[in-house]
């Protein structure tokens, strides 16, 4: 069985003080989770060191929200794998729809980031997903297949997570129907050609829909934005399908 990965992407939220206070509230709520799941937090760069200290010994893992393909150099605003590894970061989000949209990240750049991450020992969480217009134009499968083929080129699928995040469902409160999310995740699994790959769903995941999403056969985890900022709500998400969850 693939181990579920429940990841919180904090985006541009949380100062160090806020991250510390989140950890204080969150850790006691997730101290007894079963071993079938891993909980990951992706804070902004400035809070990584603080959160690394707060999470030490908890079994929770850290992710970064980006990584560059070069080891160092004149790349203002970027971060290298070595800088992240120094703080115990294990995962890195690449290809999220926000940098794809705001900074015109291409599949080629995303692929370079993911390859460098794997080479350094980080596990990329590579995001794919269609826009509202693309879905309306019945282009969903074509778009995602291209993102998968170009984004995953040369990557080792056993050290990779693919996150299916329909753009129209991100931050909008509109969740993709669980059965439709499952269908696309199943297609991604087939296109990757490695049945054991971990595939997440992301886009308005919350306490109210987590159990249904995690009950799907092809959804091995979730990438959570807004709902990961609240320690009680995110603990409920991490405790999916458990009667004891908060
Ligand atoms: P959301 O964001 O949960 O706030 O919709 C998901 C994401 O962007 O990864």
Tab-separated table of C-alpha atoms and ligand atoms in Angstrom:
chain	number	residue	atom	x	y	z
A	1	UNK	CA	0.000	0.000	0.000
A	2	UNK	CA	1.199	3.504	-0.824
A	3	UNK	CA	1.659	5.633	2.287
A	4	UNK	CA	-0.688	8.619	2.239
A	5	UNK	CA	0.930	12.053	2.156
A	6	UNK	CA	-1.090	14.882	3.678
A	7	UNK	CA	0.686	18.148	2.853
A	8	UNK	CA	-0.101	21.714	3.891
A	9	UNK	CA	1.061	24.475	1.555
A	10	UNK	CA	1.144	27.686	3.553
A	11	UNK	CA	1.921	29.829	0.489
A	12	UNK	CA	2.800	33.414	1.534
A	13	UNK	CA	1.364	33.058	5.036
A	14	UNK	CA	2.877	32.706	8.518
A	15	UNK	CA	5.595	34.713	10.170
A	16	UNK	CA	8.017	32.786	12.392
A	17	UNK	CA	5.967	33.697	15.465
A	18	UNK	CA	2.797	32.439	13.795
A	19	UNK	CA	4.510	29.231	12.674
A	20	UNK	CA	5.681	28.580	16.239
A	21	UNK	CA	2.215	29.109	17.619
A	22	UNK	CA	0.712	26.859	14.892
A	23	UNK	CA	3.133	24.068	15.866
A	24	UNK	CA	2.249	24.417	19.532
A	25	UNK	CA	-1.441	23.913	18.810
A	26	UNK	CA	-1.049	21.386	16.000
A	27	UNK	CA	1.492	18.886	17.339
A	28	UNK	CA	-0.562	17.584	20.288
A	29	UNK	CA	-3.494	17.009	17.910
A	30	UNK	CA	-1.491	14.802	15.518
A	31	UNK	CA	0.752	12.955	17.961
A	32	UNK	CA	-1.117	9.637	17.614
A	33	UNK	CA	-1.741	9.321	13.917
A	34	UNK	CA	-1.445	5.833	12.406
A	35	UNK	CA	1.678	4.923	10.434
A	36	UNK	CA	-0.270	4.765	7.158
A	37	UNK	CA	0.166	8.525	6.587
A	38	UNK	CA	2.850	11.197	6.537
A	39	UNK	CA	2.068	14.804	7.402
A	40	UNK	CA	4.111	17.487	5.637
A	41	UNK	CA	4.165	21.270	6.079
A	42	UNK	CA	5.438	23.713	3.444
A	43	UNK	CA	6.070	27.072	5.147
A	44	UNK	CA	7.528	30.147	3.441
A	45	UNK	CA	11.356	30.106	3.338
A	46	UNK	CA	11.685	32.471	6.290
A	47	UNK	CA	9.799	30.108	8.616
A	48	UNK	CA	11.603	26.903	7.600
A	49	UNK	CA	14.276	27.061	10.308
A	50	UNK	CA	11.742	27.934	13.005
A	51	UNK	CA	9.411	25.151	11.975
A	52	UNK	CA	12.259	22.648	11.664
A	53	UNK	CA	13.081	23.309	15.297
A	54	UNK	CA	9.443	23.144	16.397
A	55	UNK	CA	8.804	19.854	14.548
A	56	UNK	CA	11.993	18.087	15.672
A	57	UNK	CA	11.182	14.582	16.896
A	58	UNK	CA	7.506	14.849	15.896
A	59	UNK	CA	7.665	12.630	12.813
A	60	UNK	CA	6.225	15.444	10.674
A	61	UNK	CA	8.146	16.403	7.547
A	62	UNK	CA	9.028	19.733	5.968
A	63	UNK	CA	8.604	20.828	2.380
A	64	UNK	CA	9.747	23.949	0.562
A	65	UNK	CA	7.585	25.849	-1.898
A	66	UNK	CA	10.291	25.971	-4.563
A	67	UNK	CA	13.791	24.808	-5.470
A	68	UNK	CA	16.198	25.929	-8.177
A	69	UNK	CA	17.962	23.641	-10.623
A	70	UNK	CA	21.398	25.161	-10.051
A	71	UNK	CA	23.408	24.517	-6.920
A	72	UNK	CA	24.172	28.227	-6.487
A	73	UNK	CA	24.701	31.358	-8.568
A	74	UNK	CA	23.190	34.660	-9.645
A	75	UNK	CA	19.516	33.697	-9.328
A	76	UNK	CA	17.909	36.418	-7.231
A	77	UNK	CA	14.798	35.203	-5.342
A	78	UNK	CA	15.597	31.509	-5.819
A	79	UNK	CA	16.700	28.808	-3.353
A	80	UNK	CA	18.945	25.776	-3.791
A	81	UNK	CA	18.421	22.187	-2.675
A	82	UNK	CA	21.486	22.338	-0.406
A	83	UNK	CA	20.034	25.360	1.430
A	84	UNK	CA	16.851	23.391	2.072
A	85	UNK	CA	18.560	20.133	3.038
A	86	UNK	CA	20.538	22.002	5.677
A	87	UNK	CA	17.232	22.522	7.514
A	88	UNK	CA	15.983	18.959	7.116
A	89	UNK	CA	13.554	19.738	4.294
A	90	UNK	CA	12.486	16.480	2.617
A	91	UNK	CA	9.931	17.547	-0.037
A	92	UNK	CA	9.651	20.446	-2.450
A	93	UNK	CA	6.615	21.763	-4.336
A	94	UNK	CA	7.259	22.429	-8.031
A	95	UNK	CA	4.916	23.368	-10.852
A	96	UNK	CA	2.239	24.852	-8.628
A	97	UNK	CA	-0.331	26.737	-10.685
A	98	UNK	CA	0.514	30.046	-8.974
A	99	UNK	CA	4.126	30.254	-10.239
A	100	UNK	CA	2.945	28.744	-13.531
A	101	UNK	CA	0.477	31.630	-13.825
A	102	UNK	CA	2.213	34.599	-12.158
A	103	UNK	CA	5.785	33.888	-13.279
A	104	UNK	CA	5.060	31.928	-16.465
A	105	UNK	CA	6.858	28.809	-15.259
A	106	UNK	CA	7.140	26.345	-18.123
A	107	UNK	CA	6.968	22.557	-18.025
A	108	UNK	CA	10.656	22.552	-18.948
A	109	UNK	CA	11.626	24.735	-15.983
A	110	UNK	CA	9.443	22.665	-13.680
A	111	UNK	CA	11.124	19.533	-14.936
A	112	UNK	CA	14.571	21.015	-14.279
A	113	UNK	CA	13.550	21.955	-10.738
A	114	UNK	CA	12.184	18.468	-10.088
A	115	UNK	CA	15.269	16.742	-11.495
A	116	UNK	CA	17.621	18.849	-9.409
A	117	UNK	CA	15.483	18.127	-6.363
A	118	UNK	CA	15.685	14.377	-6.926
A	119	UNK	CA	19.400	14.520	-7.628
A	120	UNK	CA	19.863	16.216	-4.257
A	121	UNK	CA	17.641	13.733	-2.410
A	122	UNK	CA	14.480	15.846	-2.120
A	123	UNK	CA	11.095	14.442	-3.123
A	124	UNK	CA	9.369	16.762	-5.599
A	125	UNK	CA	5.627	17.319	-5.279
A	126	UNK	CA	4.950	18.139	-8.911
A	127	UNK	CA	1.613	19.873	-9.488
A	128	UNK	CA	-0.479	19.553	-12.625
A	129	UNK	CA	-3.979	20.745	-13.420
A	130	UNK	CA	-6.254	22.392	-15.939
A	131	UNK	CA	-7.816	25.860	-15.886
A	132	UNK	CA	-11.540	26.561	-16.001
A	133	UNK	CA	-11.346	27.479	-19.693
A	134	UNK	CA	-9.430	24.330	-20.536
A	135	UNK	CA	-12.007	22.191	-18.730
A	136	UNK	CA	-14.851	23.996	-20.514
A	137	UNK	CA	-13.119	23.352	-23.845
A	138	UNK	CA	-12.787	19.627	-23.001
A	139	UNK	CA	-8.986	19.961	-22.977
A	140	UNK	CA	-8.434	18.662	-19.439
A	141	UNK	CA	-6.895	15.346	-20.384
A	142	UNK	CA	-4.710	16.748	-23.141
A	143	UNK	CA	-3.344	19.520	-20.900
A	144	UNK	CA	-2.588	17.245	-17.977
A	145	UNK	CA	-1.050	14.585	-20.163
A	146	UNK	CA	1.317	17.198	-21.597
A	147	UNK	CA	2.206	18.473	-18.118
A	148	UNK	CA	2.883	14.914	-16.982
A	149	UNK	CA	4.935	13.941	-20.027
A	150	UNK	CA	7.073	17.086	-20.070
A	151	UNK	CA	7.216	17.696	-16.347
A	152	UNK	CA	8.194	14.153	-15.406
A	153	UNK	CA	10.765	13.536	-18.129
A	154	UNK	CA	13.807	11.752	-16.710
A	155	UNK	CA	12.408	11.593	-13.168
A	156	UNK	CA	12.362	8.528	-10.934
A	157	UNK	CA	8.637	7.960	-10.194
A	158	UNK	CA	9.440	6.067	-6.995
A	159	UNK	CA	10.774	9.293	-5.433
A	160	UNK	CA	8.106	11.642	-6.678
A	161	UNK	CA	4.605	12.831	-5.819
A	162	UNK	CA	2.258	14.139	-8.484
A	163	UNK	CA	-0.451	16.488	-7.205
A	164	UNK	CA	-3.548	16.864	-9.360
A	165	UNK	CA	-4.776	20.390	-8.697
A	166	UNK	CA	-7.516	21.661	-11.003
A	167	UNK	CA	-6.850	25.407	-11.085
A	168	UNK	CA	-10.546	26.290	-10.891
A	169	UNK	CA	-10.738	24.475	-7.538
A	170	UNK	CA	-7.773	26.246	-5.899
A	171	UNK	CA	-8.769	28.779	-3.273
A	172	UNK	CA	-12.265	29.014	-4.719
A	173	UNK	CA	-14.159	26.733	-2.357
A	174	UNK	CA	-15.168	24.662	-5.429
A	175	UNK	CA	-13.858	21.148	-4.893
A	176	UNK	CA	-13.635	18.800	-7.807
A	177	UNK	CA	-16.119	15.931	-7.323
A	178	UNK	CA	-14.257	13.105	-5.599
A	179	UNK	CA	-15.127	10.660	-8.377
A	180	UNK	CA	-13.854	13.037	-11.086
A	181	UNK	CA	-10.663	13.785	-9.126
A	182	UNK	CA	-10.185	10.035	-8.808
A	183	UNK	CA	-10.686	9.506	-12.529
A	184	UNK	CA	-7.998	12.063	-13.413
A	185	UNK	CA	-5.612	10.687	-10.775
A	186	UNK	CA	-6.128	7.231	-12.303
A	187	UNK	CA	-5.268	8.590	-15.753
A	188	UNK	CA	-2.121	10.251	-14.366
A	189	UNK	CA	-1.101	6.930	-12.784
A	190	UNK	CA	-1.537	5.189	-16.134
A	191	UNK	CA	0.369	7.900	-18.051
A	192	UNK	CA	3.257	7.761	-15.573
A	193	UNK	CA	3.287	3.980	-15.945
A	194	UNK	CA	4.396	3.316	-12.379
A	195	UNK	CA	1.420	1.980	-10.362
A	196	UNK	CA	3.007	2.697	-6.954
A	197	UNK	CA	3.422	6.428	-7.575
A	198	UNK	CA	1.906	8.669	-4.895
A	199	UNK	CA	-0.810	10.907	-6.342
A	200	UNK	CA	-2.380	13.732	-4.369
A	201	UNK	CA	-5.483	15.757	-4.997
A	202	UNK	CA	-5.446	19.503	-4.226
A	203	UNK	CA	-7.999	22.292	-4.528
A	204	UNK	CA	-10.289	23.420	-1.684
A	205	UNK	CA	-9.595	20.351	0.429
A	206	UNK	CA	-11.183	20.813	3.854
A	207	UNK	CA	-12.415	18.870	6.867
A	208	UNK	CA	-15.820	18.433	5.198
A	209	UNK	CA	-14.537	16.642	2.084
A	210	UNK	CA	-11.341	14.905	3.197
A	211	UNK	CA	-12.912	11.573	4.125
A	212	UNK	CA	-14.609	11.232	0.765
A	213	UNK	CA	-11.468	12.220	-1.153
A	214	UNK	CA	-9.246	9.814	0.777
A	215	UNK	CA	-11.748	6.983	0.208
A	216	UNK	CA	-10.986	7.105	-3.551
A	217	UNK	CA	-8.864	4.335	-5.009
A	218	UNK	CA	-6.418	6.568	-6.900
A	219	UNK	CA	-6.020	9.413	-4.381
A	220	UNK	CA	-3.053	8.756	-2.086
A	221	UNK	CA	-2.986	12.075	-0.312
A	222	UNK	CA	-3.860	15.743	-0.493
A	223	UNK	CA	-2.157	19.090	-0.979
A	224	UNK	CA	-3.995	21.608	1.159
A	225	UNK	CA	-3.719	25.397	0.914
A	226	UNK	CA	-6.092	27.585	2.914
A	227	UNK	CA	-7.313	24.855	5.269
A	228	UNK	CA	-3.740	24.035	6.356
A	229	UNK	CA	-3.409	27.412	8.107
A	230	UNK	CA	-5.759	26.441	10.919
A	231	UNK	CA	-4.191	23.891	13.288
A	232	UNK	CA	-7.479	22.333	14.383
A	233	UNK	CA	-8.879	22.079	10.865
A	234	UNK	CA	-5.634	20.712	9.444
A	235	UNK	CA	-5.394	18.176	12.274
A	236	UNK	CA	-8.874	16.978	11.314
A	237	UNK	CA	-7.693	16.626	7.718
A	238	UNK	CA	-4.561	14.729	8.815
A	239	UNK	CA	-6.798	12.516	10.951
A	240	UNK	CA	-9.073	11.594	8.042
A	241	UNK	CA	-11.230	8.518	8.503
A	242	UNK	CA	-10.391	8.245	12.206
A	243	UNK	CA	-13.199	8.450	14.712
A	244	UNK	CA	-10.852	10.068	17.228
A	245	UNK	CA	-9.945	12.982	14.974
A	246	UNK	CA	-10.506	16.485	16.332
B	1	LIG	P1	-6.523	25.558	-1.548
B	1	LIG	O1	-5.091	25.537	-2.278
B	1	LIG	O2	-6.575	24.332	-0.659
B	1	LIG	O3	-6.527	26.833	-0.758
B	1	LIG	O4	-7.555	25.492	-2.602
B	1	LIG	C1	-4.532	24.338	-2.732
B	1	LIG	C2	-3.173	24.587	-3.336
B	1	LIG	O5	-2.972	25.658	-3.943
B	1	LIG	O6	-2.258	23.754	-3.235
